[in-house]
XYZ file of C-alpha atoms in Angstrom:
377
model
C 125.895 71.696 124.439
C 123.837 70.863 121.339
C 125.123 69.356 118.114
C 123.671 70.964 115.001
C 123.889 69.161 111.651
C 124.629 71.403 108.676
C 123.097 70.152 105.443
C 123.697 71.116 101.833
C 120.984 70.544 99.229
C 121.534 69.785 95.575
C 118.707 68.956 93.159
C 117.554 65.440 93.956
C 119.832 64.754 96.904
C 120.860 65.925 100.337
C 124.454 66.073 101.592
C 125.410 66.351 105.238
C 128.611 68.340 105.296
C 129.432 69.279 108.863
C 128.344 69.481 112.489
C 128.512 72.533 114.727
C 128.751 72.133 118.502
C 127.237 75.221 120.153
C 124.301 76.198 122.377
C 122.414 77.775 119.453
C 123.478 78.323 115.888
C 122.149 79.508 112.547
C 123.867 79.216 109.186
C 124.042 82.540 107.316
C 125.890 81.998 104.041
C 128.275 80.012 101.852
C 131.453 81.622 100.553
C 131.753 82.398 96.803
C 133.826 79.237 96.342
C 131.205 77.275 98.335
C 134.002 75.918 100.511
C 133.265 77.861 103.709
C 130.183 78.285 105.868
C 129.456 81.472 107.812
C 127.258 80.949 110.842
C 126.251 82.739 114.020
C 126.118 80.967 117.362
C 125.603 81.558 121.048
C 128.349 80.300 123.344
C 128.791 81.155 127.031
C 126.198 83.958 126.758
C 128.095 85.544 123.851
C 127.004 85.819 120.212
C 129.780 84.876 117.814
C 130.296 84.864 114.057
C 132.288 81.819 113.018
C 133.461 80.120 109.844
C 134.080 76.458 109.113
C 134.929 74.524 105.962
C 132.095 72.478 104.480
C 133.988 69.289 105.364
C 134.001 70.282 109.030
C 137.648 71.397 109.227
C 139.150 74.849 109.610
C 136.841 76.143 112.346
C 137.549 79.775 113.212
C 135.863 82.055 115.707
C 135.924 85.430 114.009
C 133.912 88.150 115.742
C 131.797 88.730 118.816
C 128.607 90.600 117.933
C 128.170 93.014 120.816
C 124.825 94.442 119.662
C 123.053 91.096 119.418
C 120.384 89.819 121.781
C 119.580 86.658 119.827
C 120.930 84.676 116.890
C 117.828 85.708 114.951
C 118.651 89.410 114.791
C 122.123 88.799 113.300
C 122.651 88.377 109.573
C 125.587 88.456 107.216
C 127.295 87.101 104.122
C 130.677 86.767 102.449
C 131.995 89.798 100.563
C 134.737 87.494 99.255
C 136.671 84.485 100.524
C 138.505 86.564 103.136
C 135.929 89.176 104.159
C 132.414 89.087 105.526
C 129.710 91.712 105.947
C 127.365 91.457 108.923
C 124.720 93.468 110.757
C 122.036 93.310 113.432
C 118.422 94.358 113.028
C 118.409 96.027 116.449
C 121.081 98.651 115.718
C 121.031 98.876 111.886
C 124.785 99.109 111.630
C 126.604 97.169 108.919
C 130.167 96.010 109.528
C 132.875 94.605 107.298
C 135.081 91.960 108.917
C 138.492 90.701 107.811
C 138.713 86.979 108.557
C 142.511 86.844 108.490
C 143.204 89.702 110.903
C 139.896 89.331 112.777
C 139.377 93.094 112.642
C 136.149 94.843 111.715
C 135.058 98.325 110.671
C 131.730 100.152 110.448
C 130.557 100.143 106.832
C 127.177 101.880 107.048
C 124.510 102.949 109.522
C 120.783 103.285 108.891
C 117.830 104.887 110.635
C 114.512 103.244 111.376
C 113.116 100.124 112.961
C 112.380 96.626 111.714
C 114.343 93.714 110.368
C 116.485 93.410 107.265
C 116.219 90.785 104.577
C 119.210 90.649 102.283
C 121.114 88.944 99.511
C 124.129 89.432 97.277
C 123.520 91.293 94.026
C 127.011 90.441 92.828
C 130.439 89.828 94.269
C 130.705 93.501 95.218
C 127.144 94.591 96.021
C 124.694 93.624 98.731
C 121.028 94.580 98.947
C 119.210 95.000 102.247
C 115.502 95.606 102.686
C 113.876 97.067 105.793
C 110.220 96.030 105.906
C 109.252 98.690 108.454
C 110.990 101.546 106.679
C 109.900 100.340 103.235
C 113.361 101.077 101.884
C 115.999 99.098 100.028
C 119.671 99.800 100.627
C 122.375 98.787 98.162
C 125.898 98.597 99.578
C 128.818 98.805 97.176
C 131.648 97.068 99.024
C 134.379 98.436 96.772
C 133.379 102.103 96.834
C 131.927 101.979 100.377
C 128.827 103.610 98.924
C 125.192 103.268 99.962
C 122.245 103.811 97.601
C 118.735 104.109 99.067
C 115.595 103.244 97.125
C 111.984 103.854 98.163
C 110.538 101.908 95.266
C 108.279 99.670 97.350
C 107.247 101.500 100.513
C 104.057 99.438 100.652
C 105.765 96.090 100.427
C 105.469 93.566 103.227
C 107.114 90.205 103.540
C 110.441 88.988 102.197
C 112.246 90.031 99.060
C 115.212 89.091 96.894
C 116.972 91.307 94.381
C 117.456 89.554 91.048
C 119.522 90.247 87.928
C 121.869 92.686 89.673
C 119.064 94.808 91.049
C 116.952 95.131 87.917
C 114.132 93.079 89.429
C 112.850 92.210 92.870
C 111.050 88.998 93.769
C 108.982 89.192 96.928
C 106.548 86.943 98.715
C 103.728 87.991 101.004
C 100.796 86.249 102.640
C 97.417 86.938 101.075
C 95.296 89.265 103.210
C 92.332 86.906 103.421
C 94.296 83.657 103.697
C 97.492 83.579 105.745
C 98.418 80.168 104.297
C 98.377 81.478 100.728
C 101.854 82.729 99.768
C 101.809 85.136 96.811
C 104.952 85.577 94.707
C 105.311 88.865 92.831
C 108.007 90.271 90.566
C 108.745 94.012 90.513
C 110.765 95.598 87.688
C 112.748 98.528 89.122
C 113.239 100.052 85.650
C 109.613 100.172 84.483
C 107.739 99.985 87.787
C 105.755 97.036 86.440
C 104.546 94.498 88.985
C 103.649 90.942 87.980
C 102.056 88.200 90.064
C 104.000 85.022 89.366
C 102.258 82.307 91.318
C 100.411 81.619 94.556
C 101.392 78.601 96.649
C 99.827 77.243 99.805
C 101.899 76.527 102.878
C 102.256 77.264 106.562
C 105.451 79.175 105.975
C 107.620 80.274 103.060
C 111.227 81.482 103.075
C 113.290 82.959 100.247
C 116.733 81.378 100.554
C 118.928 83.180 98.040
C 119.899 83.576 94.397
C 122.005 81.468 92.051
C 123.118 81.682 88.418
C 124.111 85.365 88.644
C 120.769 86.396 90.036
C 118.633 84.849 87.297
C 117.344 82.081 89.574
C 116.386 81.945 93.217
C 115.675 79.251 95.767
C 112.866 79.145 98.310
C 111.140 76.594 100.467
C 107.545 76.022 101.516
C 106.474 74.262 104.712
C 103.238 72.316 104.246
C 100.417 73.549 106.479
C 99.252 70.042 107.420
C 102.300 67.757 107.412
C 104.966 70.362 108.309
C 107.168 68.821 105.627
C 109.342 71.305 103.752
C 110.142 71.296 100.036
C 112.774 73.378 98.242
C 111.872 75.006 94.904
C 113.752 76.922 92.249
C 112.382 79.978 90.417
C 113.684 81.064 86.995
C 113.375 84.819 86.412
C 113.476 84.697 82.615
C 110.913 81.935 82.098
C 108.965 82.781 85.289
C 108.744 79.079 86.014
C 108.960 77.252 89.335
C 110.258 73.711 89.704
C 110.453 71.259 92.571
C 114.090 70.461 93.368
C 113.047 67.310 95.257
C 115.022 68.282 98.339
C 112.470 67.504 101.028
C 113.138 67.970 104.717
C 111.262 67.689 107.995
C 110.708 70.703 110.196
C 111.365 69.983 113.867
C 110.046 71.642 116.973
C 111.921 74.691 118.158
C 112.829 74.652 121.828
C 114.252 78.129 121.550
C 113.809 81.214 123.644
C 110.946 83.646 123.787
C 109.899 85.192 120.554
C 108.441 88.628 121.367
C 110.908 91.437 122.043
C 110.189 94.064 124.682
C 111.266 97.700 124.358
C 110.524 100.753 126.470
C 110.757 104.469 125.766
C 113.829 105.940 127.449
C 114.685 109.632 126.878
C 112.469 109.820 123.814
C 113.427 106.628 121.956
C 112.705 102.932 122.419
C 115.410 100.811 124.043
C 115.217 97.025 123.861
C 114.968 95.410 127.308
C 114.999 91.772 126.245
C 112.185 89.310 125.663
C 108.830 88.385 127.150
C 106.962 85.060 127.376
C 110.277 83.234 127.574
C 109.949 79.546 126.586
C 106.130 79.763 126.643
C 106.087 78.255 123.172
C 102.657 76.604 123.035
C 99.159 77.226 124.366
C 99.420 74.484 127.000
C 102.190 76.501 128.698
C 100.288 79.794 128.730
C 100.746 81.757 131.942
C 101.349 85.262 133.293
C 105.003 86.266 133.156
C 106.400 89.053 135.335
C 109.315 91.207 134.187
C 110.862 94.186 135.990
C 110.957 97.273 133.761
C 114.476 98.620 134.217
C 116.090 100.963 133.444
C 112.798 102.756 132.754
C 111.618 106.024 134.281
C 108.277 107.780 134.104
C 108.002 110.586 131.566
C 105.235 112.978 132.631
C 103.702 110.100 134.547
C 103.575 107.848 131.465
C 105.430 104.638 130.592
C 105.580 103.602 126.925
C 106.420 100.043 125.925
C 106.576 98.174 122.632
C 106.250 94.444 122.043
C 107.383 93.318 118.615
C 107.525 90.000 116.792
C 110.717 89.670 114.745
C 111.059 85.916 114.390
C 109.264 83.284 112.344
C 106.694 82.754 115.065
C 103.265 84.059 116.057
C 102.575 85.658 119.444
C 99.214 85.457 121.235
C 98.772 88.170 123.897
C 95.805 87.863 126.269
C 96.527 90.568 128.848
C 99.207 93.191 129.606
C 99.454 95.342 132.725
C 102.008 97.087 134.945
C 102.096 96.510 138.706
C 103.608 99.233 140.877
C 103.310 99.863 144.624
C 100.657 97.140 144.897
C 98.427 98.637 142.196
C 97.716 97.206 138.745
C 97.657 99.619 135.782
C 96.170 98.796 132.374
C 97.179 100.543 129.123
C 95.469 103.825 128.282
C 95.148 102.809 124.632
C 94.314 99.197 125.457
C 92.707 97.095 122.690
C 89.632 95.206 123.899
C 91.413 91.873 123.430
C 94.051 92.895 126.015
C 91.687 94.291 128.645
C 91.237 91.016 130.565
C 92.378 87.390 130.631
C 89.597 85.780 128.619
C 91.203 83.859 125.754
C 90.494 86.697 123.312
C 94.015 87.178 121.944
C 95.808 90.096 120.354
C 97.910 88.403 117.652
C 101.340 89.512 116.436
C 102.830 87.943 113.337
C 106.421 88.342 112.179
C 107.187 92.005 111.503
C 104.247 93.296 113.579
C 104.358 95.203 116.868
C 102.143 96.967 119.384
C 102.903 100.118 121.387
C 101.146 100.714 124.705
C 101.058 103.651 127.126
C 100.506 103.336 130.881
C 99.807 106.208 133.272
C 101.488 105.050 136.473
C 101.866 106.712 139.877
C 105.408 107.261 141.105
C 106.760 104.054 142.627
C 109.961 102.275 143.480
C 109.585 99.455 140.954
C 107.456 98.706 137.918
C 106.720 95.111 136.910
C 105.239 94.237 133.514
C 102.755 91.358 133.727
C 102.179 89.671 130.363
C 99.753 86.796 129.820
C 99.976 84.728 126.642
C 102.170 82.417 124.621
C 103.868 82.145 121.247
C 103.877 79.450 118.583
C 106.947 78.709 116.452
C 106.332 78.022 112.777
C 108.387 74.893 113.403
C 106.927 72.008 115.312
């Protein structure tokens, strides 16, 4: 059992407020009163949503998330002090949960693939953005109403809705320099897009909004020192300031990053993960994973490997072994054709789909050679 410190940052100082004892955990949100913490954890092979007071008291296990296969594909926030809203990126269903009665109900369901980024627009509205679908969804918690916007179908990266949905701040890596993080502001009323600033760092994360959506917080991890710094961005003045809340990024000993899916009856079904715990180049090896329940469709097997976490995957070779024979993908990129150190690279939000023509056999085993690198060291 691991002990996870929970830390609260205020400009110029750091406050340790609680500890959470679970196998894995990830803090999702603070309540409107800033007295409760919502977090997701893994305990006894189950994924749970829990709340705890910031002083460490009042722990409550609220809901088991049945659709989850990792803490990273679960997200959520407080609708108010007594209700939460949560969802998983694998199923695209949004639930509302009552903390007092520990009952939940389906709030909305979306189509598509990819991961959501989200934040509160106000006490009654939540915005979710699907990077793959290029759509923004606004959930009105009082009217149980969903509004869909296609205003940025080209957008990649993370985004935050500001000023109750009038503006969107998003950050994306520059095409020619993956360490250059570009911040852009998009006005949903005029369609005007403005580049705010470009910062350099190994990784950037938008954390959330404050001051009724007129300010947001984000942090940058330095590419050389791996030290993180929290910044504030003011929408009206378009200024960025250092909040002097520095922190060190530690190595992640977590599970495998890439997710594996296979086509079953016409749609992709997630089968789990590949390259489990192969989280640096020194550990690179060939991992074998039985493809089940997967059946041939007209003699073809379709698989998808996707990167959904804040890590980078390096694939050197992929093949399927069946009845003693080794099958390579029909649409195989040159970098995946042999084990030669020429890697096919997947960054967060990217995926690759491969087709194999395989003879009928009793068992199919996927052989994947490569490794992944967390953005935390």
